[in-house]
XYZ file of C-alpha atoms in Angstrom:
718
model
C -148.233 -10.420 -33.217
C -144.968 -7.992 -34.207
C -143.607 -7.947 -37.661
C -140.767 -6.781 -39.255
C -141.049 -5.473 -42.878
C -137.957 -4.539 -45.384
C -139.703 -2.461 -47.533
C -138.684 1.048 -49.144
C -142.081 2.301 -49.698
C -143.925 3.318 -46.765
C -147.604 3.121 -48.787
C -146.830 -0.505 -49.474
C -146.357 -1.351 -45.772
C -149.423 0.357 -44.533
C -151.110 -1.513 -47.965
C -149.786 -4.912 -46.370
C -150.955 -4.430 -42.696
C -154.278 -3.020 -44.176
C -155.319 -6.727 -46.208
C -154.377 -8.639 -43.131
C -155.989 -6.457 -40.453
C -159.063 -6.581 -43.248
C -158.726 -10.701 -42.234
C -158.948 -10.348 -38.652
C -155.357 -10.047 -37.893
C -154.174 -8.193 -35.633
C -150.720 -6.922 -35.917
C -148.052 -4.223 -34.925
C -146.149 -3.962 -38.206
C -142.264 -2.260 -38.173
C -140.533 -1.172 -41.349
C -136.750 -1.366 -42.408
C -135.769 0.318 -45.235
C -131.877 -0.391 -44.740
C -129.312 -3.023 -43.472
C -128.348 -1.554 -40.535
C -131.946 -0.964 -40.071
C -132.869 -4.261 -40.078
C -130.485 -5.574 -38.538
C -130.285 -3.375 -35.352
C -134.537 -4.470 -35.623
C -133.727 -8.124 -35.819
C -131.155 -8.009 -32.314
C -133.863 -6.151 -31.024
C -135.503 -9.462 -31.275
C -139.447 -10.051 -30.158
C -140.548 -10.356 -33.476
C -143.371 -12.934 -34.996
C -142.923 -12.901 -38.764
C -140.487 -11.515 -41.324
C -141.570 -10.266 -44.221
C -139.109 -8.192 -46.726
C -139.736 -6.672 -50.854
C -136.987 -8.402 -52.749
C -135.422 -5.487 -55.023
C -134.655 -1.985 -52.288
C -132.402 0.487 -53.975
C -129.484 -0.464 -51.638
C -130.562 -3.293 -50.103
C -131.753 -6.657 -51.544
C -134.153 -9.254 -50.174
C -131.739 -12.282 -50.692
C -129.072 -10.961 -48.199
C -131.716 -10.145 -46.186
C -132.796 -13.934 -45.711
C -129.322 -15.000 -45.192
C -129.018 -11.791 -42.221
C -132.715 -13.230 -41.193
C -131.790 -17.204 -40.984
C -127.909 -16.217 -39.057
C -130.274 -14.311 -36.530
C -133.000 -15.391 -36.311
C -133.837 -18.656 -37.896
C -136.620 -19.991 -36.133
C -138.514 -16.380 -37.287
C -140.419 -16.883 -40.992
C -139.924 -15.516 -43.778
C -142.296 -14.320 -46.786
C -141.346 -12.427 -49.762
C -144.001 -9.535 -50.766
C -142.836 -8.420 -54.338
C -143.911 -6.441 -57.724
C -141.046 -7.471 -59.385
C -140.046 -11.288 -58.770
C -140.284 -13.506 -61.347
C -141.494 -17.483 -60.216
C -137.999 -18.537 -61.097
C -136.973 -16.108 -58.431
C -139.329 -17.101 -55.687
C -138.616 -20.997 -56.363
C -134.862 -20.068 -55.962
C -135.916 -18.058 -52.858
C -137.695 -20.826 -51.060
C -134.721 -23.485 -51.844
C -132.732 -20.734 -49.736
C -135.053 -21.033 -47.237
C -137.659 -18.452 -47.583
C -141.290 -19.314 -46.184
C -143.025 -18.339 -48.528
C -143.416 -15.298 -51.254
C -146.645 -13.234 -52.398
C -146.509 -10.888 -54.789
C -147.911 -7.357 -54.828
C -150.583 -7.553 -57.006
C -152.102 -10.680 -55.259
C -152.182 -9.356 -51.532
C -155.516 -11.214 -50.999
C -153.309 -14.011 -50.613
C -150.929 -12.353 -47.880
C -153.143 -13.921 -45.136
C -153.087 -17.366 -45.815
C -149.555 -17.407 -46.426
C -148.762 -16.011 -43.041
C -151.544 -18.151 -41.425
C -149.309 -21.240 -42.818
C -145.960 -19.491 -42.031
C -147.028 -18.898 -38.659
C -148.448 -22.586 -37.858
C -145.485 -24.188 -39.326
C -143.259 -22.082 -37.713
C -144.878 -23.607 -34.460
C -144.764 -27.132 -35.306
C -141.825 -26.491 -35.956
C -140.643 -24.947 -32.825
C -142.832 -27.929 -30.855
C -141.010 -30.757 -32.176
C -137.628 -28.755 -32.004
C -138.569 -28.880 -27.914
C -139.872 -32.566 -28.015
C -136.415 -33.068 -29.994
C -134.995 -31.448 -26.917
C -136.830 -32.746 -24.312
C -136.508 -36.542 -25.473
C -132.591 -36.084 -26.306
C -132.234 -34.781 -22.145
C -134.499 -37.595 -21.200
C -132.417 -40.050 -22.737
C -129.478 -38.024 -21.138
C -130.972 -38.251 -18.021
C -131.949 -41.862 -18.504
C -128.386 -43.106 -19.083
C -127.176 -40.918 -16.340
C -129.745 -42.485 -14.115
C -128.438 -46.071 -15.609
C -124.891 -45.253 -15.468
C -125.830 -44.310 -11.407
C -127.594 -46.976 -10.348
C -125.807 -49.451 -12.050
C -128.729 -50.708 -14.094
C -129.081 -51.349 -18.131
C -131.997 -51.784 -20.216
C -132.526 -54.637 -22.772
C -134.846 -55.711 -25.659
C -135.370 -58.961 -27.272
C -137.664 -60.026 -30.193
C -138.002 -63.571 -29.702
C -138.771 -64.305 -33.090
C -136.195 -63.079 -34.559
C -133.929 -63.093 -31.624
C -132.213 -59.668 -32.264
C -131.380 -57.791 -28.524
C -130.724 -54.228 -28.017
C -128.374 -52.854 -25.038
C -127.947 -49.401 -23.125
C -125.471 -48.010 -23.089
C -125.081 -49.351 -19.682
C -126.045 -52.515 -20.297
C -122.528 -53.139 -22.323
C -120.979 -51.847 -19.558
C -122.129 -54.473 -16.781
C -121.168 -57.114 -19.852
C -118.033 -55.661 -20.346
C -118.328 -55.297 -24.283
C -117.249 -51.975 -26.645
C -120.435 -50.546 -28.025
C -119.532 -51.328 -31.660
C -120.444 -54.425 -30.844
C -124.049 -56.298 -31.792
C -124.920 -58.668 -28.841
C -126.735 -62.011 -29.339
C -128.264 -64.124 -27.109
C -125.070 -66.021 -27.649
C -122.487 -63.458 -26.781
C -124.620 -62.798 -23.357
C -124.592 -66.547 -22.838
C -120.980 -66.973 -23.124
C -120.727 -64.121 -20.216
C -122.709 -66.180 -17.524
C -120.977 -68.369 -15.177
C -121.124 -71.796 -15.950
C -122.643 -72.729 -12.948
C -125.693 -69.843 -13.682
C -125.398 -70.746 -17.567
C -128.715 -73.893 -17.553
C -130.341 -71.882 -15.154
C -130.396 -68.650 -17.287
C -130.768 -70.774 -20.583
C -134.443 -71.992 -18.815
C -135.475 -69.162 -17.891
C -135.099 -67.740 -21.763
C -136.702 -70.983 -23.113
C -139.739 -70.399 -20.815
C -139.890 -67.031 -21.510
C -139.847 -67.612 -25.121
C -142.422 -70.568 -24.897
C -145.055 -69.223 -22.265
C -144.596 -65.553 -22.994
C -144.615 -65.381 -19.309
C -142.699 -61.910 -17.225
C -139.458 -63.307 -15.940
C -137.345 -61.822 -12.683
C -134.187 -64.051 -11.490
C -130.627 -63.249 -10.187
C -127.284 -65.379 -11.193
C -123.779 -64.394 -12.240
C -120.990 -63.161 -14.765
C -117.857 -64.376 -15.296
C -115.479 -61.323 -16.285
C -112.445 -62.064 -18.734
C -110.419 -61.070 -15.679
C -111.930 -63.577 -13.341
C -114.098 -61.501 -11.371
C -117.577 -62.258 -10.880
C -120.627 -60.234 -10.960
C -124.203 -60.632 -9.573
C -126.808 -59.173 -11.907
C -130.673 -59.452 -11.326
C -132.740 -60.196 -15.144
C -136.385 -58.037 -15.177
C -138.090 -58.890 -18.476
C -142.200 -57.740 -19.092
C -143.731 -58.915 -22.785
C -144.320 -55.672 -24.401
C -147.862 -55.417 -24.729
C -147.538 -53.264 -28.636
C -146.385 -56.805 -29.802
C -148.371 -59.250 -31.644
C -148.627 -62.954 -31.258
C -145.936 -63.208 -33.967
C -143.636 -60.919 -32.873
C -143.229 -61.742 -28.758
C -140.883 -59.071 -27.978
C -139.589 -58.515 -24.448
C -138.311 -55.545 -22.616
C -136.838 -55.189 -19.846
C -133.685 -53.769 -17.187
C -130.969 -55.988 -15.874
C -129.052 -54.450 -12.328
C -125.679 -54.880 -11.330
C -125.919 -56.134 -7.609
C -122.971 -57.040 -6.935
C -122.396 -54.447 -4.470
C -125.417 -55.396 -2.876
C -124.506 -59.233 -2.676
C -120.991 -58.641 -1.158
C -123.289 -56.824 1.341
C -125.441 -59.037 1.956
C -122.876 -61.766 2.205
C -120.765 -59.644 4.894
C -124.024 -59.378 6.516
C -124.564 -63.538 6.732
C -121.706 -63.750 8.212
C -122.145 -61.427 10.622
C -125.523 -63.299 10.715
C -123.642 -66.678 11.578
C -121.207 -65.239 14.051
C -123.716 -63.813 16.768
C -123.976 -65.041 19.688
C -127.827 -64.982 19.917
C -130.348 -67.296 17.093
C -131.126 -64.152 14.829
C -134.605 -64.035 12.604
C -135.118 -60.638 10.013
C -138.372 -60.211 9.466
C -140.127 -57.646 6.685
C -142.808 -55.709 6.708
C -145.625 -58.402 6.514
C -144.003 -60.507 9.342
C -142.804 -63.137 6.532
C -139.197 -64.692 7.505
C -136.387 -63.732 5.102
C -133.390 -64.732 7.057
C -132.298 -66.875 9.793
C -128.791 -67.968 11.277
C -127.631 -71.689 12.808
C -128.596 -70.969 16.353
C -132.418 -70.254 15.141
C -132.152 -73.932 13.548
C -130.744 -75.231 16.877
C -133.080 -73.186 19.674
C -136.183 -73.962 17.351
C -135.456 -77.298 15.847
C -136.287 -76.155 12.387
C -134.083 -76.049 9.139
C -134.071 -72.628 7.563
C -135.662 -73.723 4.480
C -138.858 -74.415 6.268
C -138.844 -71.050 7.584
C -138.361 -68.745 5.077
C -141.784 -67.043 3.503
C -143.062 -68.330 7.073
C -144.976 -65.737 9.221
C -142.878 -65.202 12.141
C -145.407 -66.541 14.265
C -144.626 -69.759 13.872
C -142.131 -69.520 16.659
C -145.044 -67.630 18.876
C -146.680 -70.374 21.205
C -150.740 -70.257 19.989
C -151.563 -68.526 23.167
C -149.715 -65.223 22.173
C -150.275 -65.037 18.683
C -153.584 -63.365 17.804
C -152.040 -60.140 19.726
C -148.455 -60.699 17.985
C -149.320 -58.894 14.488
C -150.719 -55.794 16.478
C -147.406 -55.717 18.339
C -145.627 -55.892 14.998
C -147.073 -53.315 13.151
C -146.312 -50.870 16.611
C -143.188 -51.881 15.625
C -142.631 -50.946 12.174
C -145.074 -47.941 12.895
C -142.129 -46.561 14.921
C -138.987 -48.896 14.286
C -136.130 -48.515 17.371
C -133.462 -50.437 19.003
C -135.117 -51.822 22.057
C -136.540 -55.123 23.689
C -139.293 -57.327 22.407
C -141.743 -56.998 25.378
C -140.069 -55.018 28.263
C -141.108 -56.289 31.827
C -143.395 -59.289 29.756
C -142.912 -63.356 30.039
C -141.358 -63.959 26.599
C -141.929 -68.090 25.542
C -141.043 -69.903 22.173
C -142.085 -72.835 20.689
C -139.893 -75.503 18.880
C -141.013 -77.097 15.957
C -141.998 -79.971 18.425
C -144.670 -78.095 20.455
C -142.479 -77.039 23.826
C -142.005 -74.036 25.335
C -139.177 -72.259 26.676
C -138.681 -68.823 28.296
C -136.672 -66.623 25.766
C -135.438 -62.518 25.747
C -135.699 -61.124 22.764
C -134.657 -57.676 21.291
C -135.109 -55.684 18.208
C -133.457 -53.731 15.413
C -134.851 -51.779 12.692
C -133.050 -52.661 9.548
C -133.428 -50.230 6.190
C -132.505 -52.478 2.956
C -133.262 -51.869 -0.401
C -136.418 -53.936 -0.549
C -137.838 -51.843 2.535
C -137.489 -51.995 6.583
C -137.093 -55.465 7.702
C -136.560 -56.282 11.624
C -133.989 -57.867 13.301
C -134.821 -59.736 16.530
C -132.001 -61.699 18.210
C -133.394 -64.046 20.348
C -131.975 -65.902 23.456
C -132.546 -68.854 25.679
C -133.415 -67.885 29.123
C -134.351 -71.258 30.492
C -130.852 -71.525 32.623
C -130.995 -67.540 33.807
C -134.769 -68.484 34.867
C -133.960 -71.443 36.844
C -130.770 -69.855 38.623
C -133.815 -66.824 39.163
C -136.127 -68.861 40.489
C -133.471 -70.967 42.857
C -132.299 -67.891 43.711
C -136.479 -66.430 44.504
C -136.090 -69.546 46.825
C -133.270 -69.066 48.328
C -133.605 -65.358 49.257
C -137.056 -66.424 50.884
C -135.181 -67.933 53.371
C -133.128 -64.849 54.287
C -133.528 -63.180 57.721
C -133.660 -59.850 56.034
C -135.632 -57.901 53.515
C -134.546 -58.685 49.995
C -136.183 -57.242 46.894
C -135.696 -58.307 43.554
C -135.743 -55.275 41.148
C -135.903 -54.728 37.073
C -133.201 -52.715 35.636
C -135.293 -49.803 35.616
C -136.618 -50.228 39.130
C -139.885 -52.152 38.786
C -140.542 -55.121 41.550
C -140.649 -58.068 40.154
C -140.467 -59.980 44.137
C -140.364 -59.513 47.280
C -139.220 -62.457 50.032
C -141.062 -63.406 53.171
C -139.477 -60.724 55.519
C -140.116 -58.333 53.441
C -143.670 -59.180 52.868
C -144.190 -60.204 56.689
C -142.486 -56.700 57.811
C -144.864 -54.983 55.563
C -148.253 -56.750 55.495
C -147.756 -55.986 51.984
C -148.737 -59.188 49.121
C -146.364 -59.363 46.412
C -148.529 -58.580 43.841
C -149.147 -55.291 45.998
C -145.271 -55.079 45.364
C -145.259 -55.559 41.711
C -148.406 -53.008 41.455
C -148.344 -49.946 44.687
C -146.171 -47.420 44.719
C -143.697 -49.172 47.920
C -141.569 -46.311 48.321
C -144.733 -43.582 48.863
C -146.303 -46.753 51.071
C -143.754 -47.664 53.589
C -141.392 -45.361 53.305
C -141.701 -42.646 55.972
C -142.762 -39.103 54.522
C -139.793 -37.438 56.188
C -137.812 -39.577 54.202
C -139.663 -40.512 51.062
C -138.368 -37.424 48.682
C -134.504 -38.586 49.362
C -135.382 -41.952 48.784
C -136.994 -41.542 45.512
C -133.508 -39.362 44.145
C -131.180 -41.689 45.739
C -133.173 -44.235 43.881
C -133.508 -42.654 40.485
C -129.801 -41.549 40.963
C -128.606 -44.771 41.585
C -130.828 -46.929 39.200
C -129.387 -44.806 36.380
C -125.936 -46.388 36.806
C -124.398 -49.591 37.321
C -122.587 -49.309 40.594
C -124.050 -50.824 43.931
C -125.570 -47.447 46.101
C -126.962 -47.537 49.922
C -129.607 -45.213 51.356
C -131.611 -45.096 55.234
C -134.575 -44.649 55.726
C -137.471 -45.049 58.151
C -139.501 -48.087 56.974
C -143.228 -48.637 58.678
C -143.538 -52.431 59.682
C -146.940 -53.541 59.791
C -147.775 -52.718 62.987
C -147.505 -49.088 62.797
C -144.245 -48.617 64.092
C -141.318 -47.018 61.951
C -137.700 -48.635 62.557
C -134.592 -47.787 60.760
C -133.209 -49.774 58.384
C -130.589 -49.897 55.847
C -130.781 -50.688 52.521
C -128.230 -51.907 50.152
C -128.894 -52.391 46.140
C -126.671 -54.283 44.246
C -126.687 -54.478 40.208
C -126.060 -58.385 38.677
C -124.764 -57.610 35.698
C -124.660 -59.683 31.850
C -122.039 -58.224 29.281
C -121.698 -55.117 30.954
C -125.769 -54.153 31.712
C -127.405 -54.741 34.872
C -130.259 -57.483 34.849
C -131.469 -56.962 37.846
C -131.083 -54.956 41.309
C -131.278 -57.167 44.360
C -131.741 -54.946 47.532
C -131.688 -55.411 50.588
C -132.858 -53.617 54.225
C -131.024 -54.132 57.207
C -132.667 -52.808 60.252
C -130.033 -50.089 61.905
C -132.514 -49.281 64.753
C -130.356 -50.129 67.453
C -127.457 -48.101 65.760
C -129.053 -45.049 64.752
C -130.455 -45.053 68.924
C -126.559 -45.099 69.805
C -126.316 -42.430 67.094
C -128.848 -40.006 68.699
C -127.322 -40.942 72.037
C -123.874 -39.800 71.128
C -124.798 -36.672 69.733
C -126.513 -35.643 72.674
C -123.695 -36.976 74.758
C -121.421 -34.704 72.602
C -123.251 -31.671 73.359
C -123.890 -32.491 76.381
C -119.958 -32.287 76.575
C -119.541 -29.159 74.261
C -122.058 -27.696 77.004
C -119.563 -28.862 80.312
C -116.376 -27.330 78.669
C -118.582 -24.386 78.385
C -119.260 -24.199 81.710
C -115.443 -25.273 82.797
C -114.197 -22.346 80.764
C -116.688 -20.054 82.256
C -116.030 -21.521 85.967
C -112.372 -21.038 85.089
C -112.826 -17.491 83.632
C -114.985 -15.980 86.215
C -115.306 -18.007 89.520
C -112.103 -19.813 89.926
C -110.252 -16.649 88.536
C -112.186 -14.432 91.184
C -111.377 -16.761 94.208
C -107.348 -16.705 93.393
C -107.400 -12.607 92.556
C -108.854 -12.964 96.670
C -106.739 -15.289 98.075
C -103.801 -13.604 96.480
C -104.765 -10.578 98.136
C -105.450 -11.949 101.663
C -102.414 -13.618 101.646
C -100.750 -10.096 100.672
C -102.404 -8.306 103.391
C -101.793 -11.333 106.053
C -97.938 -11.030 105.466
C -98.193 -7.160 105.602
C -100.051 -7.884 109.394
C -97.301 -8.173 112.661
C -96.751 -11.784 113.760
C -98.374 -11.049 116.538
C -101.684 -9.568 115.301
C -104.428 -10.805 117.139
C -106.452 -10.912 113.165
C -103.598 -12.938 111.903
C -104.845 -16.664 113.100
C -108.396 -15.988 112.555
C -107.741 -14.849 108.660
C -104.976 -18.210 108.610
C -108.146 -20.672 108.270
C -109.988 -18.235 105.782
C -107.159 -18.564 103.600
C -106.363 -22.268 103.832
C -110.270 -22.733 102.963
C -109.994 -20.516 100.134
C -107.090 -22.600 98.833
C -108.693 -25.530 99.610
C -111.658 -24.299 97.296
C -109.356 -23.427 94.853
C -107.513 -26.867 94.556
C -110.886 -28.336 94.182
C -112.061 -26.135 91.606
C -109.657 -26.680 89.218
C -109.726 -30.446 89.679
C -113.637 -30.127 88.840
C -112.471 -27.692 86.161
C -109.969 -30.539 85.259
C -112.744 -32.875 85.003
C -115.197 -31.083 82.878
C -112.757 -30.540 80.141
C -111.049 -33.738 80.135
C -114.178 -35.569 78.967
C -113.065 -36.494 75.490
C -114.644 -39.805 75.132
C -113.629 -39.863 71.487
C -109.877 -40.394 72.590
C -110.067 -40.649 76.517
C -108.023 -44.155 77.320
C -109.460 -44.738 80.898
C -106.139 -46.599 82.147
C -104.165 -43.901 80.215
C -106.125 -41.062 81.981
C -106.512 -42.044 85.619
C -102.200 -43.077 85.673
C -101.960 -39.707 85.443
C -103.815 -38.371 88.706
C -100.791 -38.709 90.386
C -98.281 -36.603 88.073
C -101.253 -34.181 88.231
C -101.366 -33.815 91.876
C -97.797 -33.439 92.874
C -97.501 -36.733 94.379
C -94.194 -37.391 96.171
C -92.161 -40.013 94.382
C -92.302 -41.972 97.612
C -96.050 -43.203 97.009
C -96.224 -46.533 95.852
C -98.814 -46.605 92.844
C -99.572 -49.457 91.032
C -101.930 -50.270 88.210
C -103.431 -53.583 87.114
C -105.875 -54.352 84.338
C -107.955 -57.451 84.247
C -110.032 -59.883 81.420
C -109.828 -58.780 77.828
C -110.152 -55.262 77.394
C -113.399 -54.289 75.692
C -114.509 -50.311 74.221
C -116.859 -49.059 77.177
C -120.227 -46.724 76.038
C -118.922 -43.070 75.833
C -120.985 -42.385 79.372
C -119.703 -44.787 81.092
C -116.664 -44.137 80.924
C -117.162 -40.447 81.696
C -118.681 -41.628 85.016
C -116.362 -44.632 85.406
C -113.555 -41.642 84.479
C -115.018 -39.263 87.263
C -115.273 -41.769 90.070
C -111.888 -43.451 89.598
C -110.227 -39.607 90.001
C -111.592 -38.537 93.206
C -110.953 -41.663 94.526
C -107.092 -41.189 93.624
C -107.125 -37.619 94.353
C -108.763 -38.775 98.002
C -106.126 -41.603 98.187
C -102.697 -39.601 97.322
C -104.192 -35.895 98.549
C -106.022 -37.244 102.443
C -104.896 -40.737 103.094
C -100.955 -40.412 103.844
C -100.913 -43.790 102.051
C -97.346 -45.036 101.364
C -98.616 -47.368 98.629
C -101.859 -46.684 96.104
C -103.438 -49.279 93.590
C -105.691 -48.877 90.808
C -107.364 -52.399 89.367
C -109.493 -52.526 86.795
C -111.087 -56.509 85.580
C -113.536 -56.979 82.236
C -115.346 -59.845 83.050
C -117.974 -61.399 80.977
C -120.896 -60.215 83.867
C -119.566 -56.734 84.947
C -116.880 -54.395 84.864
C -114.960 -53.772 88.055
C -112.934 -50.918 89.237
C -111.127 -50.643 92.587
C -109.202 -48.086 94.734
C -107.039 -49.436 97.745
C -104.823 -47.478 100.107
C -103.263 -48.322 103.172
C -103.333 -44.917 104.477
C -105.478 -43.055 107.679
C -108.385 -44.199 106.523
C -111.806 -42.015 106.429
C -113.689 -41.486 110.244
C -117.086 -43.358 110.416
C -119.287 -40.300 110.638
C -117.552 -38.805 107.629
C -118.037 -41.290 105.665
C -121.666 -41.585 105.752
C -122.231 -38.112 106.593
C -119.446 -36.418 104.697
C -118.319 -33.605 105.244
C -120.017 -30.252 105.372
C -118.427 -28.088 102.138
C -117.310 -31.286 100.432
C -119.061 -33.283 98.275
C -116.527 -35.667 97.030
C -117.769 -38.969 98.335
C -121.280 -38.132 98.030
C -120.889 -37.357 94.082
C -118.934 -40.932 93.795
C -122.245 -42.518 95.038
C -124.791 -40.022 92.710
C -122.211 -40.835 89.798
C -122.385 -44.673 90.452
C -126.657 -44.828 90.935
C -126.833 -42.731 87.931
C -125.162 -45.287 85.212
C -126.587 -48.290 87.250
C -123.211 -49.282 89.088
C -123.055 -50.044 92.535
C -120.529 -48.395 94.641
C -119.486 -49.789 98.248
C -116.515 -47.955 100.234
C -115.011 -49.219 102.930
C -112.260 -47.951 105.501
C -110.582 -48.527 108.724
C -107.898 -46.828 110.922
C -105.668 -49.281 109.944
C -106.928 -50.927 106.981
C -106.622 -47.355 104.998
C -109.571 -47.219 102.207
C -111.499 -49.121 99.266
C -113.226 -47.621 96.715
C -115.388 -50.715 94.760
C -117.297 -49.874 91.664
C -119.551 -52.735 89.457
C -121.772 -52.138 86.664
C -123.481 -54.418 84.970
C -121.343 -55.701 81.362
C -124.913 -54.850 79.170
C -124.729 -51.132 80.705
C -120.989 -50.753 80.548
C -119.536 -52.114 76.997
C -120.508 -50.868 73.635
C -122.086 -53.830 71.544
C -120.312 -54.609 68.226
C -121.216 -53.758 64.799
C -122.369 -57.858 64.940
C -124.902 -56.967 67.753
C -126.912 -54.293 66.432
């Protein structure tokens, strides 16, 4: 214990300390003997008790008391004096001293100090309690203001009413007005006044708690919604019943509820709001229409009243699972859901769940939609797709199989249950196409646009064939409801694409060969021919060597011409752009034939696209026949005819020239491969070639190719 002692005699101070310690009170005593010193110690603080002599040479105890009260009023102040009389002591007590002890009676110092310290502690505790109470009252008042909740007390026998500040604010009354039941009833909305009077009467007679809502009609005509809750105080007897409670302004909540109810009523679906216990707390008009109940018959009922009997046992478990992890989601994803009407009939439904946080806790809003029409349409569509002559698979928005038609089941050998339970992609798609199929499906199913993919599909006999799968979404309000996947076999198209690819490779190789021939063999022949021609010109005209070299030079020139023709044939086979008639009609100009030759071209029948290899070989054969007619027959007229018949493709080249020697027609000319080449080409493409010639009748070349081999199939035939 720390003591500040105002005393000019050190011995007296020591004597007081000794007296206290003799009583078991250990203390640290600080002595001051001047006003300035006393004030300085007080300002330092930390003392538990102040002792003071009444009279000092330069300072007096009463002045010290005043200084102590100004600086530390909570510290006990005891006079210890030898000159102080009873009257002065009493006056000192009146001015605020805690006690006084005469120096001649120091035996009383210890009891006096103990009492002073105890009273100081009690004052401190009381002050702290009062401050805490004041803080609590401030906090309570602020909390009531923020929550719009006021408190009240009501003594039944006397009719006395006590209101908090917030209660006054709720009723719109001044704090100076004394509240009464009649005054409160004046604020009650006329339509609710009877209800409130009945509650008050019932509470006063039965002494039961009450909790109800009603309206207040304010002087400006506005309406407030309030909730009144009263509880009988346990501290009153039967003759002095008192209710304490709270009244809360719930106007904002009521407006929000009315707005929510309005939204609920305008919703396109039947809406049911259920609390955590599964009780129905709110429904809209469509629920009444859909299920056949009046809404009053549903309020407070378990939601299972709308669920068929066979599903009720597990429904509380599913409901609890939703409240454990509340989120917006469809109810019973991939499950068939049914509702139960009041008359006992069932109907298929689709339910969307949404959690709502309210003042009364978490509730769930369920949007219920009757999908009987959709189910019927899906069933009809399912029956229709079973008659379609192609693979059709119906999928959920996530890609799970709902239905596979008869063609799909027959082709793959999978049952409908297997389609729904096994990894169909991994089961029937070629291993080399599986990953690509899965990636494309995952990306496509994540959106809502049609997409397609080609993949080899395993037939039930173990053979893989190419299919084109097209995925088309069924959209409902912008959301995918179903995916319809159709599979069309494209094996023939794929084979044709592969054949074209190989043909393109072959044509590229032919172009390369033509380039090589032109840059090597043909250039060498031309160089040798030029040198030989120059050498012959330098020889005398009567040189015996010249007649022998002249046939060689002619043979070389003929070889060059034939080489050019061969290269031209190799390089002119761009199958994508070649117009057969146009290309062959240019042979006359290409060979620089005299314009007096009558060249006629005719095309009969409906022109059809030819298969690329057929077109190429027909061009080769036709060109060879025209070159022979223009260059070697000496004809004055050449006819080219092309006929697109139903049974075959026919080509004729006729001239009125000198004809071909029968032996040459049969065996060909040594070193020349034109006739033999035409026959080989015709055989290679499955065609029939006929060459006839006479000395005076000219030559006729006829080629016919069956239409199945010649004409390119249309997409509808693939």
